[in-house]
Short mmCIF file of C-alpha atoms in Angstrom, two decimals:
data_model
loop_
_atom_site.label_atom_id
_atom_site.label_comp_id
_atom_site.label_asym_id
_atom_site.label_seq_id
_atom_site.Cartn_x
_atom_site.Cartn_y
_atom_site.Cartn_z
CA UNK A 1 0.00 0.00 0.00
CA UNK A 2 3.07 2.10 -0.27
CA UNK A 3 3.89 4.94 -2.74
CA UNK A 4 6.69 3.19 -5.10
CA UNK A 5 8.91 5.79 -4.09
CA UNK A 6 8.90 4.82 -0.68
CA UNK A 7 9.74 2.05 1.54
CA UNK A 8 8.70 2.78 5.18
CA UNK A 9 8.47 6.20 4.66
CA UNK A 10 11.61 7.04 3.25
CA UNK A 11 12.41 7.20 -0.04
CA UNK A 12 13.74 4.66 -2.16
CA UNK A 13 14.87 4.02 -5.25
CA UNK A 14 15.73 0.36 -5.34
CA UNK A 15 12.25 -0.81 -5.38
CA UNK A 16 11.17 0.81 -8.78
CA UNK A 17 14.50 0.45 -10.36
CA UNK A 18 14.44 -3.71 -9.32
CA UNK A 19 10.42 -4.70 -10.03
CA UNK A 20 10.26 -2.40 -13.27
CA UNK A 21 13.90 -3.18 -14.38
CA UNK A 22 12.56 -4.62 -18.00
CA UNK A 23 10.13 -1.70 -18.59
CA UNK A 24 12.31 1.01 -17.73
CA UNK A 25 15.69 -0.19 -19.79
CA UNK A 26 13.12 -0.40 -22.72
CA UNK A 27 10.83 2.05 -22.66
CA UNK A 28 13.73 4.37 -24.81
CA UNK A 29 13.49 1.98 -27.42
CA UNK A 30 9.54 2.65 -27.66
CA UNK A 31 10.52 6.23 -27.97
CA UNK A 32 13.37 4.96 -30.81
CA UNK A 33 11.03 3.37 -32.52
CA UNK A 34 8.18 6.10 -32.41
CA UNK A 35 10.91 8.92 -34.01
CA UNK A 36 11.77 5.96 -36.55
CA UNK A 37 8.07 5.34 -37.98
CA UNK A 38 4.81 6.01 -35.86
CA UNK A 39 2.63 4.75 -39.05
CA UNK A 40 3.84 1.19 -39.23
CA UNK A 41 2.76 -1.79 -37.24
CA UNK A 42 5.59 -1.71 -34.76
CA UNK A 43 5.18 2.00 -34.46
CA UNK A 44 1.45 1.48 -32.99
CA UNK A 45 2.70 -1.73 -30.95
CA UNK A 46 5.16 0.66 -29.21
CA UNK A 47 2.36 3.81 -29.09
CA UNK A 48 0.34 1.42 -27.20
CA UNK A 49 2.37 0.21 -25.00
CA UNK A 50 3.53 3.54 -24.03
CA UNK A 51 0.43 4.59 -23.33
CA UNK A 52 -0.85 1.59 -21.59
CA UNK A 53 2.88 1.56 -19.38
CA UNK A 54 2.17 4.93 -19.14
CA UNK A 55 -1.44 4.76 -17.30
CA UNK A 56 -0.19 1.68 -14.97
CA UNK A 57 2.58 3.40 -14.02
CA UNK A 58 0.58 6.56 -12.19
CA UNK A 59 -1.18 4.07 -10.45
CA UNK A 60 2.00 2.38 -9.30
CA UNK A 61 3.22 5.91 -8.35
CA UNK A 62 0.56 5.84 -5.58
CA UNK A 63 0.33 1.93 -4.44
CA UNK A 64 3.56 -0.69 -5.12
CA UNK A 65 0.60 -3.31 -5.41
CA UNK A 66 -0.28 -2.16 -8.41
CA UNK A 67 2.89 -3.15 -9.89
CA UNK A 68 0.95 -6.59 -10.73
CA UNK A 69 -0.25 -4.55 -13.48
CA UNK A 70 2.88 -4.24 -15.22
CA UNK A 71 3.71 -7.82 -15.39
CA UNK A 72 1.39 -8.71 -18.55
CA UNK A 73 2.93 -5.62 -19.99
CA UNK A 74 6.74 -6.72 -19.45
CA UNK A 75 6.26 -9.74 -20.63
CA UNK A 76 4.69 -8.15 -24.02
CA UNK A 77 7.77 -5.70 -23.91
CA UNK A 78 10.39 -8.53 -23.73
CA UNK A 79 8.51 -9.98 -26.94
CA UNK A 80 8.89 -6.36 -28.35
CA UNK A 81 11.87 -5.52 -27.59
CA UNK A 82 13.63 -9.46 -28.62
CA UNK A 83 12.23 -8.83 -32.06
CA UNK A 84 13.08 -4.99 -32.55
CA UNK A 85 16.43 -5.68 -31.69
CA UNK A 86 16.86 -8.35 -34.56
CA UNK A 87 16.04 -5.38 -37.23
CA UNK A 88 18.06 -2.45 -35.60
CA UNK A 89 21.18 -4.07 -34.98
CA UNK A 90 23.45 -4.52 -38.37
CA UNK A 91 23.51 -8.26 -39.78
CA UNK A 92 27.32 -7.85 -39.57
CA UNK A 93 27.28 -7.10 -35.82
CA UNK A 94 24.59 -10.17 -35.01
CA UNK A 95 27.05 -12.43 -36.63
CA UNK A 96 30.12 -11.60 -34.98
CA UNK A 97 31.54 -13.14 -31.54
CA UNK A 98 31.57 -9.21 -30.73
CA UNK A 99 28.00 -8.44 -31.42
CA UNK A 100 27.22 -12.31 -30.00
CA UNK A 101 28.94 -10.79 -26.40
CA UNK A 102 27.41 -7.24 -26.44
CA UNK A 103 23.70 -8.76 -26.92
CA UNK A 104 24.45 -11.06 -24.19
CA UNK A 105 25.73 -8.40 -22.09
CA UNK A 106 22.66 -5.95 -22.54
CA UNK A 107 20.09 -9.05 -21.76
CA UNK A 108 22.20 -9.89 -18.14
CA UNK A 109 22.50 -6.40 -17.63
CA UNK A 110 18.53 -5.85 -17.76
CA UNK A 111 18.19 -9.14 -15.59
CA UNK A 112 20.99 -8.11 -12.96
CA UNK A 113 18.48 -6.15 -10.49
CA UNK A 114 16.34 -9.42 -10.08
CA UNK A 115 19.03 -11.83 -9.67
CA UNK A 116 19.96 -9.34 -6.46
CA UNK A 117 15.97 -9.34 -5.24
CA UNK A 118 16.18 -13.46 -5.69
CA UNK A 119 19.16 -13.45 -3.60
CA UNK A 120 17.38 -11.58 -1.07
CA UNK A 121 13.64 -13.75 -1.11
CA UNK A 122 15.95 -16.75 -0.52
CA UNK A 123 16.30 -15.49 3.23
CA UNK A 124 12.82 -14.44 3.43
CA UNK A 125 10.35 -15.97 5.36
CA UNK A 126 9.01 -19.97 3.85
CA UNK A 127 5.81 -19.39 1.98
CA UNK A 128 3.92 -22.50 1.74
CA UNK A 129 2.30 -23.74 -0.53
CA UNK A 130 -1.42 -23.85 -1.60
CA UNK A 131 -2.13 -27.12 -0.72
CA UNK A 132 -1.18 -26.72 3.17
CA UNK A 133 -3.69 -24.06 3.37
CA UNK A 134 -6.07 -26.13 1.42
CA UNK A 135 -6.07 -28.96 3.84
CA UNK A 136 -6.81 -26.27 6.90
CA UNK A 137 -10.10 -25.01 4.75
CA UNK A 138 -11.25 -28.50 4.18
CA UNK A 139 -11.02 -29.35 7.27
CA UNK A 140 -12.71 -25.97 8.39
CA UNK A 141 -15.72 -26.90 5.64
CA UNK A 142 -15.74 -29.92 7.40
CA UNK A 143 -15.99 -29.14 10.83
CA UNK A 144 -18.37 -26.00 11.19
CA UNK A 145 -21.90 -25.45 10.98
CA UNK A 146 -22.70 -24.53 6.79
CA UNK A 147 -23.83 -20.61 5.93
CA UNK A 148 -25.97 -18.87 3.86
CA UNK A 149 -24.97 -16.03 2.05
CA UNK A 150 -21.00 -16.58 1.75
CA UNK A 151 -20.50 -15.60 -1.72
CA UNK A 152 -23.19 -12.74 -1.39
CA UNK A 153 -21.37 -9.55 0.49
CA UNK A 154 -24.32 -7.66 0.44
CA UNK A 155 -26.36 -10.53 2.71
CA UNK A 156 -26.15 -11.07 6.35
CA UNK A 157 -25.04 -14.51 6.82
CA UNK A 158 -25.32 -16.61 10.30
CA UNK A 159 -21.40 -16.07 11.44
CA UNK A 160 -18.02 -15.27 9.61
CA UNK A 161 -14.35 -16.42 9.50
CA UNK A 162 -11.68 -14.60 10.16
CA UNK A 163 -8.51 -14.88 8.40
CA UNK A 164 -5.69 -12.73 6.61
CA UNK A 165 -7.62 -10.32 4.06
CA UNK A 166 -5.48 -11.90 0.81
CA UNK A 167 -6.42 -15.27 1.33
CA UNK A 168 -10.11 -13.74 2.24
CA UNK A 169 -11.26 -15.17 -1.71
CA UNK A 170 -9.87 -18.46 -0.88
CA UNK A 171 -11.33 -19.48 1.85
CA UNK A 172 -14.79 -18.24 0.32
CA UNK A 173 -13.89 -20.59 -2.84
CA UNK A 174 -12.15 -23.23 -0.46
CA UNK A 175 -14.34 -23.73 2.43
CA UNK A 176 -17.65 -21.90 1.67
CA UNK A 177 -17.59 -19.71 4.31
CA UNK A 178 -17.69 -15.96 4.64
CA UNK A 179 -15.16 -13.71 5.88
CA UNK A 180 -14.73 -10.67 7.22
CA UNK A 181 -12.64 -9.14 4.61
CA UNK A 182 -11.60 -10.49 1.30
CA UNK A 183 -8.57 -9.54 -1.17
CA UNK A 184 -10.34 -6.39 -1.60
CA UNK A 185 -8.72 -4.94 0.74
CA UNK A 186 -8.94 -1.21 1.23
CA UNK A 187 -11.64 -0.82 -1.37
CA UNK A 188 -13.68 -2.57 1.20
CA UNK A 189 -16.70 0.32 2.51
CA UNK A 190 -16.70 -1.86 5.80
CA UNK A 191 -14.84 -4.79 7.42
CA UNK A 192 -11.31 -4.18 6.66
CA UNK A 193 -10.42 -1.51 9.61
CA UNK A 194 -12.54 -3.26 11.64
CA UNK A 195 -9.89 -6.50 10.85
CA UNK A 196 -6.96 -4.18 11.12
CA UNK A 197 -8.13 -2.82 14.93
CA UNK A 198 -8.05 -6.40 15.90
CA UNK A 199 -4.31 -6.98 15.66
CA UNK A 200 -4.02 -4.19 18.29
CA UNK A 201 -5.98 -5.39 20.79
CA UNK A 202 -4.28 -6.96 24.41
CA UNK A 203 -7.43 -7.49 26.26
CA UNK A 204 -9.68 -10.57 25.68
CA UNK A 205 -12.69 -9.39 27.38
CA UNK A 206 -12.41 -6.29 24.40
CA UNK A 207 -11.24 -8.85 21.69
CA UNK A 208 -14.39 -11.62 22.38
CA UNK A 209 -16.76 -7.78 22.20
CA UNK A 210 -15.27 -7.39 18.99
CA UNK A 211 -15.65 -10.65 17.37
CA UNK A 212 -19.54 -11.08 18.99
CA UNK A 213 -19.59 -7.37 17.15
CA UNK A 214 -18.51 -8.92 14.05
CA UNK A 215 -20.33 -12.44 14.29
CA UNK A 216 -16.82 -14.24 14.21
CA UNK A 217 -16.88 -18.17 14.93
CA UNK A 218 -13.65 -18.84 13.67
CA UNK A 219 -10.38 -17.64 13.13
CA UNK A 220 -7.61 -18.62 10.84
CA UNK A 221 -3.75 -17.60 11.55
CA UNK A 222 -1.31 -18.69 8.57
CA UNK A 223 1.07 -16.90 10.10
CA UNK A 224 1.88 -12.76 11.58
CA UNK A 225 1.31 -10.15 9.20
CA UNK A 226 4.86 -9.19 7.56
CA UNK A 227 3.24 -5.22 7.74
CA UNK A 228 1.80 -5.54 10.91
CA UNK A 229 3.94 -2.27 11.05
CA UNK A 230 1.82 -0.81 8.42
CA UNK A 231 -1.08 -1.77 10.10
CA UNK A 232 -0.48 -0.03 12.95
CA UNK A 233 -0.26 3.09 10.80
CA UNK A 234 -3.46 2.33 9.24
CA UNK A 235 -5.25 2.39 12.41
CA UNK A 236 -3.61 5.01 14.34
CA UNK A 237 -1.27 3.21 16.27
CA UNK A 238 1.88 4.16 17.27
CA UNK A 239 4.16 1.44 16.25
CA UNK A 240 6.80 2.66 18.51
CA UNK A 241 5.08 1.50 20.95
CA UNK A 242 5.19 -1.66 19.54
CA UNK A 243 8.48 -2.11 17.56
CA UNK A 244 12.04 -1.06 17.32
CA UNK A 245 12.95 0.31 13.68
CA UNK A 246 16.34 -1.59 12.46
CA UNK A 247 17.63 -0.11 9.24
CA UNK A 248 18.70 -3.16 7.33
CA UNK A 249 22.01 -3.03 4.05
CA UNK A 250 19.53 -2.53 1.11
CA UNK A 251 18.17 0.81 3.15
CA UNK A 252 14.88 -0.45 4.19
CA UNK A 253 13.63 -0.75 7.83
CA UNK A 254 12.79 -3.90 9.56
CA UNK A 255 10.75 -3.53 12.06
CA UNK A 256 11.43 -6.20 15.53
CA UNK A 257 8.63 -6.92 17.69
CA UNK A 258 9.17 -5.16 21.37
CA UNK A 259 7.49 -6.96 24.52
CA UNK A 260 4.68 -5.27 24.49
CA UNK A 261 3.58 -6.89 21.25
CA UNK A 262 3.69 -10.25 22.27
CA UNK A 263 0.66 -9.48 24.74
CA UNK A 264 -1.65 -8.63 21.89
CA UNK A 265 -4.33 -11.47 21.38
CA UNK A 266 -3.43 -12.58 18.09
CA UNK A 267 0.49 -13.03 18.63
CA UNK A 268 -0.35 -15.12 21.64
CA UNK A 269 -2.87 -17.41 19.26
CA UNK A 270 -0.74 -17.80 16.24
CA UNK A 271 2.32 -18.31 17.87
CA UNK A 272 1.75 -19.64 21.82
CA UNK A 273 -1.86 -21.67 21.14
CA UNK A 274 -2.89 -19.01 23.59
CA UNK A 275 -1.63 -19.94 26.70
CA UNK A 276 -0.30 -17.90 29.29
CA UNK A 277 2.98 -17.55 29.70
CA UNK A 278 3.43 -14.42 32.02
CA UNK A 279 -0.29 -13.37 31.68
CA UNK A 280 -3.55 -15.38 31.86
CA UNK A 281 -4.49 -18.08 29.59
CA UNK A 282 -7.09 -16.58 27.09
CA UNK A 283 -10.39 -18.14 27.99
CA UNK A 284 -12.85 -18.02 24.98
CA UNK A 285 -10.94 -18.88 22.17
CA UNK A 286 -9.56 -22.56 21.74
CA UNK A 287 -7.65 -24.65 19.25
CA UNK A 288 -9.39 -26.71 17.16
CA UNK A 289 -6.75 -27.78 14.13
CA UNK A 290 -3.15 -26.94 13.35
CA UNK A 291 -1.12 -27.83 10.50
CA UNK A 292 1.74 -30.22 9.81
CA UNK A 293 3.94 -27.96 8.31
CA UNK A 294 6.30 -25.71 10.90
CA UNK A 295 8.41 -22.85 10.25
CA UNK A 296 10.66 -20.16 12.53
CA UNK A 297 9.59 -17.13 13.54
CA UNK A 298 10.35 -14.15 16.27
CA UNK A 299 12.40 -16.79 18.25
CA UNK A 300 9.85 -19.29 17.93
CA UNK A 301 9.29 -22.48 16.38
CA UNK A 302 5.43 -23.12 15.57
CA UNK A 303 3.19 -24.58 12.46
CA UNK A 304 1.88 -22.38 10.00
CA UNK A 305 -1.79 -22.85 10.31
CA UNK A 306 -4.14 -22.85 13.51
CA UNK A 307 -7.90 -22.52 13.41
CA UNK A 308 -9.60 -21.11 16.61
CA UNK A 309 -13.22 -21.18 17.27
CA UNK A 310 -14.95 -18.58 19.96
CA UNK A 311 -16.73 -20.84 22.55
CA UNK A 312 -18.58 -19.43 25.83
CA UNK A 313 -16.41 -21.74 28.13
CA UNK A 314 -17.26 -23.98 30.75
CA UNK A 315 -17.47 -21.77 34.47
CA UNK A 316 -15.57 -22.81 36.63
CA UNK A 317 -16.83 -22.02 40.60
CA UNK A 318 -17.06 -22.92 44.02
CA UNK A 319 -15.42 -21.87 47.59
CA UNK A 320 -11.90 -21.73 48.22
CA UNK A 321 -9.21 -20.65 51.33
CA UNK A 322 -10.54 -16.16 51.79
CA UNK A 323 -7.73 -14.44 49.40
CA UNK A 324 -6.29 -17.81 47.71
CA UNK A 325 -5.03 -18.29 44.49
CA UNK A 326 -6.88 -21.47 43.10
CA UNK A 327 -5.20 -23.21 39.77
CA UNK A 328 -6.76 -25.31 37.43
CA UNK A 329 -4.52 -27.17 34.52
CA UNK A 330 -5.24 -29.96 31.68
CA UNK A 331 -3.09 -31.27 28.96
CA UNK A 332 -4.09 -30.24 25.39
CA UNK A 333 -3.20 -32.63 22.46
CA UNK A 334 -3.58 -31.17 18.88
CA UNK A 335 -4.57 -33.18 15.66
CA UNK A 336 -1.00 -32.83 14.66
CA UNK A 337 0.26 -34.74 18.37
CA UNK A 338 1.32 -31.27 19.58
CA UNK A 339 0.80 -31.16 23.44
CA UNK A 340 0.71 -28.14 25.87
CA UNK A 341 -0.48 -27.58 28.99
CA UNK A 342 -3.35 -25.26 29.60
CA UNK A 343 -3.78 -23.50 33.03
CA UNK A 344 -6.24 -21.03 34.64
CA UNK A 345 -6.19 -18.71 37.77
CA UNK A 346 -8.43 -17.28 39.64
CA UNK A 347 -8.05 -15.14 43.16
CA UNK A 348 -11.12 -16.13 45.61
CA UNK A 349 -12.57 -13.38 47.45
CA UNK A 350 -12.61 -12.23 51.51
CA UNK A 351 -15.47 -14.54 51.14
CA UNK A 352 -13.60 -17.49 49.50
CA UNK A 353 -16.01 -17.64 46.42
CA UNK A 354 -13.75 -18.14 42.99
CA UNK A 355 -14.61 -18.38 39.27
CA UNK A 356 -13.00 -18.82 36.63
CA UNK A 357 -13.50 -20.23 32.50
CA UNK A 358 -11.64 -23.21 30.88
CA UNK A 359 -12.42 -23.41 26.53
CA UNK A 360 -11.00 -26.78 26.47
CA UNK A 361 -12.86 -30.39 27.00
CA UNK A 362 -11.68 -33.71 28.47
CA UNK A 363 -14.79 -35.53 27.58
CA UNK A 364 -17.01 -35.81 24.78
CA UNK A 365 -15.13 -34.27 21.87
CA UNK A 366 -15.87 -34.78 18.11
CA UNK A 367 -12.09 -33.73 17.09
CA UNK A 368 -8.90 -34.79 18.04
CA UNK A 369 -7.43 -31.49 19.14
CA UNK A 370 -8.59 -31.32 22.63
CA UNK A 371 -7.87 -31.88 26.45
CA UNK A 372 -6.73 -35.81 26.99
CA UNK A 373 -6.57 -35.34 30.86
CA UNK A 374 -8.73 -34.48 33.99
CA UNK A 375 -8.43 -30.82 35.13
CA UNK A 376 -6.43 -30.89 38.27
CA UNK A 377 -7.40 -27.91 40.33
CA UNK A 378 -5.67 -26.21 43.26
CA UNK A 379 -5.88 -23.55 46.60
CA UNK A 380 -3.66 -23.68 49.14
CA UNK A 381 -4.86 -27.26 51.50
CA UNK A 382 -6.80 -28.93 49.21
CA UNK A 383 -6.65 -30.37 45.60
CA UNK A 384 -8.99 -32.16 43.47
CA UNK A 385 -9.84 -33.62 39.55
CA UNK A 386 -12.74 -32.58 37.41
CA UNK A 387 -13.82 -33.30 33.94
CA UNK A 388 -15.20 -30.84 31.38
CA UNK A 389 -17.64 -31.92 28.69
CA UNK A 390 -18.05 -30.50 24.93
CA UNK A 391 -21.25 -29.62 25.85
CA UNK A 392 -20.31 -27.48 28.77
CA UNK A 393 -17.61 -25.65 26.86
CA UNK A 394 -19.99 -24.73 24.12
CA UNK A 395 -23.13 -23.84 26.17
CA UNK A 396 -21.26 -22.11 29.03
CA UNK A 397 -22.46 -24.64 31.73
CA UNK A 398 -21.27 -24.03 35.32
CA UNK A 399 -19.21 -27.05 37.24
CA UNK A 400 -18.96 -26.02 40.69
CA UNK A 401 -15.83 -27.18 42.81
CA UNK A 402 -14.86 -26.57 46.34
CA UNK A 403 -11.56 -26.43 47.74
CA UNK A 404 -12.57 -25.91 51.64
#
C-alpha cells in the first residue's frame, strides 16, 4: 500500500529500479522506434504500450501493489523488444563473436536487479504452498456449521471467518464460508479496519466484544502479518510502541517486535496456542486444528496454520481458602500430536467464592485437538480432579468445585 517511491516512509529508489527493471531499460526503445516510424505496425505496438505503461505506471506511483499490473505488460515488452532488436542491430554485428557478447551483455544487464531481489527472497520468510492451506479449509468446511450467504457480500449470513484479508477469496472458494474481509482490501466500505483494529488489541474481554460485534466463529492464523507495522499506521497506532525500527544493508527498515507486542491477542494465538505464559491463559478462544507444516519465527518455532473457534467456556466455581489463588490445569493434544499444557487462575474473594473459565474439553469431543486429561485444580490445602464436557464448553455450563 506504499507509494513506489517509498519504503517505510523514506524514499527509495531500489524498489522501482528492481520490479520495473525490463520496462524502464526499454521504454527508450519505444521512444526509438516512435521517431523511426509512428505509421507502421511496430510504431502502434510501441504507441500502445507507451500509453498503456504509461497509465499503470501513475497508479503504481501511488500503491507498489499495483505493480501486478505491469507484469502482462513486461512480458509483451520482452517480446517487443527481442524482435526490434533483430532489425536495428546490423547483420554484420549479429554475426560476430563481438556483437554475440554485447547482446548477451545488454540481456544480463537488464536481468541483474532481479538476480539481487532473488538473492534476497531466498532469506525471506518460507511461503507455503497452496495445498497446506487447502487442507486447513477442508477441514474448516468440514468441521463447522454450513452458511448462507458466503459468496453474497451484500447478505447477512449466520457467522463469519476470520482470516488474513489476501487469502479472504480463498477461503470463500475453499471452504464456503464468509469472511470478514476479502482480497479487496482497502476498497472494502466496511470490514477491513474493523480487521486491522483487531491486531491491536491486548485485552480478551475487548477482543471476544469485537468478534460477537462482528459475528466471528472462527479464526484462521497462517502466520503474523509481515506489515503488521503498516497496520499499525493504518489504524492510528503508534508502532513505537510496539516495535524497534532496524535499518537493514539494502536501506529499508525492519521492524522487531518489542514486549509489548507479544501481549496482543493474536500473537499469543498464532504463535503460543494461547496460553499464558506471564499473563492469563485466554479463555474463549480454543484450538481446534493446526497444520503439519512448521516454520521459525520471532524466536519461535510453531506450524503455519491454527484454526480457533470462539466458545462461551465452561465456568468454573465454588469456595476456596478467603484471598487464595486457586489453579486449574489440563493437557491439550492437537490433531497434529502437539501437546501443551493449559492453566487457569483465579483469586477467591474475603469470602472465598472463585470463578473462573476453561475453553478446552476432556470428555465428549468430536475432534482430536482437545484436552486428553482431567483438570487438576488447586488452593492452598486442598486439591482435586474434574472433567469438562463438549457440551459445557460450548453452552457455558457451570461445574462447581470446592476447595474448603
Amino acid at each position: 500500500f506504499q507509494p513506489l517511491l517509498k519504503t517505510n516512509g523514506k524514499t527509495n529508489l531500489w524498489h522501482p529500479t528492481v520490479n520495473l527493471s525490463w520496462y524502464l531499460y526499454i521504454f527508450p526503445l519505444f521512444l526509438i522506434m516512435l521517431l523511426r516510424d509512428v505509421t507502421s505496425l511496430k510504431g502502434r505496438i510501441s504507441n500502445f504500450l507507451l500509453i498503456i505503461g504509461g497509465t499503470f505506471l501513475v497508479f503504481l506511483l501511488f500503491q507498489q501493489r499495483f505493480g501486478y499490473f505491469m507484469s502482462v505488460l513486461i512480458s509483451l515488452s520482452f517480446a517487443f523488444w527481442f524482435d526490434t532488436a533483430q532489425t536495428i542491430i546490423p547483420r554484420s554485428i549479429k554475426k560476430s563473436f563481438l556483437g554475440t557478447g554485447l547482446i548477451s551483455l545488454v540481456f544480463l544487464l537488464t536481468l541483474a536487479p532481479q538476480f539481487y531481489q532473488l538473492k534476497n527472497a531466498s532469506a525471506s520468510p518460507v511461503i507455503f504452498p497452496p495445498s497446506v492451506l487447502d487442507s486447513a479449509l477442508k477441514w474448516l468446511a468440514e468441521n463447522s456449521p454450513p452458511t448462507s450467504y458466503y459468496d453474497q457480500p451484500n447478505m447477512q449470513p449466520e457467522y463469519g471467518v476470520y482470516i488474513d484479508w489476501s487469502n479472504g477469496h480463498y477461503l470463500n472458494y475453499k471452504a464456503r464460508r464468509p469472511t470478514l474481509v476479502n482480497n479487496f482490501g482497502t476498497h472494502l466500505d466496511f470490514g477491513f479496519k474493523e480487521y486491522l483494529r483487531l491486531n491491536f488489541i491486548s485485552s480478551e474481554e475487548e477482543f471476544i466484544l469485537n468478534l460477537d460485534k462482528l459475528k466471528l466463529r472462527y479464526l484462521v492464523f497462517q502466520y503474523l502479518s509481515g506489515d503488521i507495522a503498516d497496520i499499525a499506521a493504518m489504524v492510528g497506532v503508534n508502532k513505537d510502541d510496539y516495535f524497534t525500527a532496524k535499518a537493514m544493508p539494502d536501506n529499508t527498515v525492519a521492524y522487531v517486535p518489542k514486549a509489548k507486542y507479544y501481549g496482543l491477542i493474536i500473537p499469543r494465538l498464532a504463535l503460543d496456542y494461547g496460553v499464558g505464559v506471564n499473563t492469563e491463559s485466554i479463555s474463549h478462544l480454543r484450538l481446534i486444528y493446526e497444520g503439519v507444516n512448521r516454520y521459525q519465527i520471532l524466536k519461535r518455532t510453531t506450524t503455519v496454520y491454527k484454526v480457533f473457534q470462539v466458545v462461551k467456556g465452561a465456568l468454573v466455581k465454588g469456595t476456596a481458602p478467603p484471598n487464595s489463588l486457586v489453579t486449574a490445569q489440563t493437557l491439550v493434544q492437537t490433531n497434529q500430536n502437539t501437546q501443551f499444557v493449559y492453566k487457569a487462575t483465579a483469586f477467591a474473594d474475603m469470602n472465598g467464592a472463585y470463578q473462573m473459565t476453561v475453553p478446552y474439553a476432556n470428555t465428549g469431543n468430536t475432534i482430536k485437538t482437545g484436552a486428553i486429561t482431567s483438570y487438576r485444580i488447586s488452593a492452598p490445602g486442598n486439591r482435586q480432579t474434574f472433567d469438562v464436557s463438549d457440551n459445557d464448553v460450548i453452552n457455558g455450563n457451570t461445574i462447581t468445585v470446592n476447595l474448603q
